[in-house]
Coordinates of C-alpha atoms in Angstrom, one line a residue:
X540 CA 2.2 -9.7 39.7
X541 CA 1.6 -7.0 42.3
X542 CA 3.6 -7.4 45.5
X543 CA 1.4 -8.0 48.6
X544 CA 2.6 -5.9 51.5
X545 CA 2.8 -7.7 54.9
X546 CA 0.1 -6.8 57.4
X547 CA 0.9 -3.9 59.8
X548 CA 0.9 -5.0 63.4
X549 CA 0.3 -2.4 66.1
X550 CA 2.2 -3.3 69.3
X551 CA 0.5 -1.5 72.2
X552 CA 2.6 -1.0 75.3
X553 CA 1.0 0.8 78.3
X554 CA 3.7 2.5 80.4
X555 CA 3.6 3.3 84.1
X556 CA 6.4 3.3 86.7
X557 CA 8.5 0.6 85.0
X558 CA 11.7 2.5 84.3
X559 CA 13.8 -0.5 85.4
X560 CA 12.2 -2.8 82.8
X561 CA 11.0 -0.5 80.0
X562 CA 14.1 -0.5 77.8
X563 CA 14.3 -4.3 77.8
X564 CA 10.7 -4.5 76.7
X565 CA 11.1 -2.0 73.9
X566 CA 14.4 -3.5 72.7
X567 CA 12.7 -6.9 72.4
X568 CA 10.2 -5.4 70.0
X569 CA 12.8 -3.6 68.0
X570 CA 14.7 -6.9 67.6
X571 CA 11.6 -8.6 66.0
X572 CA 12.3 -10.5 62.8
X573 CA 8.9 -9.2 61.6
X574 CA 9.6 -5.5 60.7
X575 CA 6.2 -4.1 59.6
X576 CA 5.4 -2.8 63.1
X577 CA 3.8 0.2 64.6
X578 CA 4.9 0.5 68.2
X579 CA 2.6 2.6 70.4
X580 CA 4.0 3.6 73.8
X581 CA 1.2 5.0 76.0
X582 CA 2.8 6.9 78.8
X583 CA 0.0 6.8 81.4
X584 CA 1.3 9.8 83.4
X585 CA 4.2 7.9 84.7
X586 CA 6.0 9.9 87.5
X587 CA 9.4 8.4 87.0
X588 CA 11.8 8.5 84.0
X589 CA 9.5 6.5 81.7
X590 CA 8.3 9.5 79.7
X591 CA 11.9 10.4 78.8
X592 CA 12.8 6.9 78.0
X593 CA 9.8 6.7 75.6
X594 CA 10.7 9.9 73.8
X595 CA 14.3 8.8 73.5
X596 CA 13.3 5.6 71.7
X597 CA 10.9 7.5 69.4
X598 CA 13.8 9.5 68.2
X599 CA 15.8 6.3 67.3
X600 CA 13.1 4.5 65.4
X601 CA 10.2 6.1 63.4
X602 CA 8.0 3.1 64.0
X603 CA 7.7 4.2 67.6
X604 CA 4.9 6.6 68.5
X605 CA 4.6 8.0 72.0
X606 CA 1.3 9.1 73.6
X607 CA 1.6 11.1 76.8
X608 CA -1.6 11.3 78.8
X609 CA -2.8 11.9 82.4
X610 CA -2.9 8.8 84.5
X611 CA -6.1 6.8 83.9
X612 CA -5.0 3.3 84.7
X613 CA -4.1 0.3 82.6
X614 CA -7.5 -0.1 80.9
X615 CA -7.6 3.5 79.8
X616 CA -4.0 3.3 78.5
X617 CA -4.8 0.2 76.4
X618 CA -8.0 1.8 75.0
X619 CA -6.1 4.9 74.0
X620 CA -3.5 2.6 72.3
X621 CA -6.2 0.8 70.3
X622 CA -8.0 4.0 69.3
X623 CA -4.7 5.3 67.9
X624 CA -3.6 2.1 66.2
X625 CA -3.5 1.9 62.4
X626 CA -2.4 -1.7 62.0
X627 CA -4.6 -4.6 60.8
X628 CA -3.6 -6.5 63.9
X629 CA -3.2 -5.5 67.6
X630 CA -0.6 -7.1 69.9
X631 CA -0.7 -6.2 73.6
X632 CA 2.6 -6.2 75.5
X633 CA 3.0 -5.2 79.1
X634 CA 5.9 -2.9 79.7
X635 CA 7.6 -5.0 82.4
X636 CA 7.6 -8.1 80.1
X637 CA 9.4 -8.9 76.8
X638 CA 9.0 -11.1 73.8
X639 CA 11.2 -13.5 71.8
X640 CA 12.7 -12.2 68.6
X641 CA 10.5 -14.4 66.4
X642 CA 7.3 -14.0 68.4
X643 CA 5.4 -11.6 66.2
X644 CA 6.5 -13.2 63.0
X645 CA 5.3 -16.6 64.2
X646 CA 2.0 -15.2 65.3
X647 CA 1.2 -13.1 62.3
X648 CA 2.2 -15.8 59.8
X649 CA 0.0 -18.3 61.7
X650 CA -3.0 -15.8 61.8
X651 CA -2.8 -15.0 58.1
X652 CA -2.2 -18.6 56.9
X653 CA -5.2 -19.9 58.9
X654 CA -7.4 -16.8 58.6
X655 CA -7.7 -16.5 62.4
X656 CA -9.3 -13.7 64.5
X657 CA -7.1 -14.3 67.5
X658 CA -3.8 -16.1 68.1
X659 CA -2.3 -17.0 71.5
X660 CA 1.4 -17.5 71.8
X661 CA 3.5 -19.7 74.2
X662 CA 3.9 -18.0 77.6
X663 CA 6.7 -18.3 80.1
X664 CA 6.6 -17.1 83.7
X665 CA 9.9 -15.4 84.7
X666 CA 10.6 -15.4 88.4
X667 CA 13.6 -13.8 90.1
X668 CA 15.3 -17.2 90.3
X669 CA 13.8 -19.3 87.5
X670 CA 11.8 -19.4 84.3
X671 CA 8.9 -21.8 83.8
X672 CA 6.6 -22.5 80.9
X673 CA 2.9 -21.9 81.4
X674 CA 1.5 -25.3 80.7
X675 CA -2.2 -24.8 80.8
X676 CA -2.5 -25.9 77.1
X677 CA -1.2 -29.4 76.7
X678 CA -1.2 -29.4 72.9
X679 CA 1.2 -28.0 70.4
X680 CA 0.3 -25.6 67.6
X681 CA -3.5 -25.9 66.9
X682 CA -6.4 -24.0 65.2
X683 CA -10.0 -23.8 66.4
X684 CA -12.5 -23.0 63.6
X685 CA -16.0 -23.4 65.1
X686 CA -17.7 -21.5 67.9
X687 CA -17.7 -24.5 70.2
X688 CA -14.0 -25.1 69.6
X689 CA -13.2 -21.4 70.3
X690 CA -15.2 -21.5 73.6
X691 CA -13.6 -24.8 74.6
X692 CA -10.1 -23.4 74.0
X693 CA -10.7 -20.3 76.1
X694 CA -12.8 -21.9 78.8
X695 CA -11.0 -25.2 79.2
X696 CA -7.8 -25.8 77.1
X697 CA -6.0 -22.5 77.7
X698 CA -7.4 -20.3 80.5
X699 CA -5.1 -17.3 80.7
X700 CA -7.2 -14.2 80.7
X701 CA -4.4 -11.7 80.0
X702 CA -4.8 -9.4 77.1
X703 CA -1.0 -9.5 76.6
X704 CA 0.5 -12.2 74.4
X705 CA -2.7 -12.1 72.2
X706 CA -2.6 -11.1 68.5
X707 CA -6.1 -9.8 67.5
X708 CA -7.6 -8.5 64.3
X709 CA -8.3 -4.8 65.1
X710 CA -11.6 -4.9 63.2
X711 CA -13.0 -7.4 65.8
X712 CA -12.4 -4.8 68.6
X713 CA -13.6 -1.8 66.7
X714 CA -16.7 -3.3 65.0
X715 CA -18.0 -4.7 68.3
X716 CA -17.0 -1.8 70.5
X717 CA -14.8 -4.1 72.6
X718 CA -12.8 -2.1 75.1
X719 CA -11.4 -2.3 78.6
X720 CA -13.6 -1.0 81.4
X721 CA -11.8 2.1 82.9
X722 CA -11.0 1.7 86.5
X723 CA -11.9 -2.0 86.6
X724 CA -9.5 -4.2 88.6
X725 CA -8.7 -7.5 86.8
X726 CA -10.1 -5.9 83.7
X727 CA -9.0 -8.7 81.4
X728 CA -11.7 -11.1 82.6
X729 CA -14.6 -8.9 81.3
X730 CA -12.7 -7.8 78.3
X731 CA -12.0 -11.4 77.2
X732 CA -15.1 -13.3 78.3
X733 CA -17.8 -10.7 78.0
X734 CA -16.3 -8.7 75.1
X735 CA -13.9 -10.6 72.9
X736 CA -15.0 -14.3 73.2
X737 CA -18.6 -13.8 72.0
X738 CA -17.4 -12.0 68.8
X739 CA -14.7 -14.2 67.4
X740 CA -15.2 -17.2 65.1
X741 CA -11.7 -18.6 65.0
X742 CA -8.5 -18.7 67.1
X743 CA -5.2 -20.5 67.3
X744 CA -2.3 -21.4 69.6
X745 CA 1.3 -21.1 68.3
X746 CA 3.6 -23.0 70.6
X747 CA 6.7 -21.4 69.1
X748 CA 5.8 -17.8 69.9
X749 CA 7.3 -16.9 73.3
X750 CA 6.1 -14.2 75.6
X751 CA 8.1 -13.7 78.8
X752 CA 5.8 -12.7 81.7
X753 CA 7.6 -11.2 84.6
X754 CA 6.4 -12.6 88.0
X755 CA 7.4 -11.8 91.6
X756 CA 7.5 -8.0 91.3
X757 CA 5.1 -5.5 92.9
X758 CA 2.2 -4.6 90.7
X759 CA -1.4 -3.5 90.9
X760 CA -2.6 -6.9 89.8
X761 CA -1.1 -8.6 92.8
X762 CA -2.3 -6.4 95.6
X763 CA -4.8 -7.1 98.3
X764 CA -7.6 -4.6 99.1
X765 CA -11.3 -4.2 99.7
X766 CA -11.5 -2.8 96.1
X767 CA -10.0 -6.0 94.7
X768 CA -12.3 -8.1 96.9
X769 CA -15.4 -6.4 95.6
X770 CA -14.1 -6.4 92.0
X771 CA -13.8 -10.2 91.9
X772 CA -17.4 -10.5 93.2
X773 CA -18.7 -8.0 90.6
X774 CA -16.9 -9.8 87.7
X775 CA -18.2 -13.2 88.9
X776 CA -21.8 -12.0 89.1
X777 CA -21.6 -10.4 85.7
X778 CA -20.2 -13.5 84.0
X779 CA -22.5 -15.9 85.8
X780 CA -25.6 -13.9 85.0
X781 CA -24.8 -14.5 81.3
X782 CA -26.7 -17.8 81.0
X783 CA -25.0 -18.8 77.7
X784 CA -21.5 -18.2 79.2
X785 CA -22.5 -20.1 82.4
X786 CA -23.8 -23.1 80.6
X787 CA -20.7 -23.3 78.4
X788 CA -18.6 -23.2 81.6
X789 CA -20.5 -26.2 82.9
X790 CA -20.3 -28.0 79.5
X791 CA -16.5 -27.6 79.3
X792 CA -16.0 -28.0 83.0
X793 CA -14.2 -24.7 83.1
X794 CA -12.3 -23.3 86.0
X795 CA -12.7 -19.7 85.1
X796 CA -15.5 -18.8 87.5
X797 CA -13.9 -21.0 90.2
X798 CA -10.7 -18.8 89.7
X799 CA -12.8 -15.7 90.5
X800 CA -14.2 -17.3 93.6
X801 CA -10.7 -18.4 94.7
X802 CA -9.4 -14.9 94.3
X803 CA -12.3 -13.5 96.3
X804 CA -11.6 -16.0 99.1
X805 CA -8.0 -15.0 99.0
X806 CA -8.9 -11.4 99.4
X807 CA -11.2 -12.1 102.3
X808 CA -8.7 -14.3 104.0
X809 CA -5.9 -11.8 103.9
X810 CA -8.0 -8.7 104.6
X811 CA -9.1 -10.5 107.8
X812 CA -12.7 -9.1 107.7
X813 CA -15.1 -11.5 109.5
X814 CA -18.0 -10.1 107.4
X815 CA -16.1 -10.7 104.1
X816 CA -15.1 -14.2 105.2
X817 CA -18.6 -15.2 106.1
X818 CA -20.1 -13.8 102.8
X819 CA -17.4 -15.4 100.7
X820 CA -17.7 -18.7 102.4
X821 CA -21.4 -18.7 101.8
X822 CA -20.8 -18.0 98.1
X823 CA -18.6 -21.0 97.7
X824 CA -21.3 -23.1 99.3
X825 CA -23.8 -21.5 97.0
X826 CA -21.8 -22.5 94.0
X827 CA -21.0 -26.1 94.9
X828 CA -22.5 -27.4 91.6
X829 CA -20.1 -25.2 89.6
X830 CA -17.1 -26.1 91.7
X831 CA -17.9 -29.9 91.7
X832 CA -18.2 -30.0 87.9
X833 CA -15.1 -27.9 87.2
X834 CA -11.9 -29.9 86.5
X835 CA -9.6 -27.2 87.9
X836 CA -7.6 -27.9 91.1
X837 CA -8.8 -24.6 92.6
X838 CA -12.4 -25.6 92.1
X839 CA -11.9 -28.9 93.7
X840 CA -10.1 -27.3 96.7
X841 CA -12.9 -24.8 97.3
X842 CA -15.5 -27.5 96.9
X843 CA -13.9 -29.5 99.7
X844 CA -13.6 -26.4 101.9
X845 CA -17.3 -25.7 101.5
X846 CA -18.2 -28.6 103.7
X847 CA -16.0 -27.5 106.6
X848 CA -16.8 -25.0 109.4
X849 CA -15.9 -21.5 108.3
X850 CA -13.0 -21.1 110.8
X851 CA -11.4 -24.3 109.8
X852 CA -11.9 -23.7 106.1
X853 CA -10.1 -20.4 106.2
X854 CA -7.3 -21.8 108.4
X855 CA -6.7 -24.6 105.9
X856 CA -6.9 -22.1 103.0
X857 CA -4.3 -19.8 104.5
X858 CA -2.0 -22.8 105.3
X859 CA -2.3 -24.2 101.8
X860 CA -2.2 -21.0 99.8
X861 CA 0.5 -19.5 102.0
X862 CA 1.2 -15.9 103.1
X863 CA 0.6 -13.0 100.8
X864 CA 3.6 -11.1 99.6
X865 CA 3.1 -7.6 98.3

């Protein structure tokens, strides 16, 4: 009987200004119990010692491939990684995070055994003083094998939008031209809900796979700016304009669109622009139906605020949400 070779997994790690964390990230991949890996380090023009660190690791392990490129942002780096990957499966890992030694073995075995297009793994948030499990999905290991089940999982049961900690069949991405929009802030929203979700027929959650997501450090994704403010509005409008997606959000009482409104309000609040505040406050009033139906805490919070005078609503928002820390 001919021996069946294990599937090759391409681990894509975009690298930019993370010299303090990069070695820990790479080492966690090298320690994986699953060995048939292709590790693609995409140096996105990092101005620190990251390029040298990448090259040094490539000399130690022939599974590591380094791509040096001009800075184009996270979306561009991930796209370059996908386009250069040769594995059957793609696994996205951010360079300031790390994974448990058994993570990829757990996820690939689960995907192959159940013939799944996408697998989510258990996620833990790592703060400077504590580590907490992300508990959005209340269940244990589970598979979802119909379109409605897949939508329910991603819109209601497990609503993390991040590309990282997902194992994906590469053919899904290539055959459907699914890529990250270059220059887009919070690019994972459109990549997942507009690109990936409509094109997958099965997915699963593996509660044993552990991804350690570093929180509480300065990053592009946690900044406040007019560009971020407008980006959340654009993403919301794009997703809401998809009638099929919007109706599924209502059906599953999803908090995804409410999260985008919440982030928009947060931007307006901390930017301090009176014009932004008025426009964003009008938008939560305009979307009361969506907010009232959604089961998320953020949606309920915004729904209640929408009935208050704008000055009081923003004051309460700032008090409840707290100050913004860059």
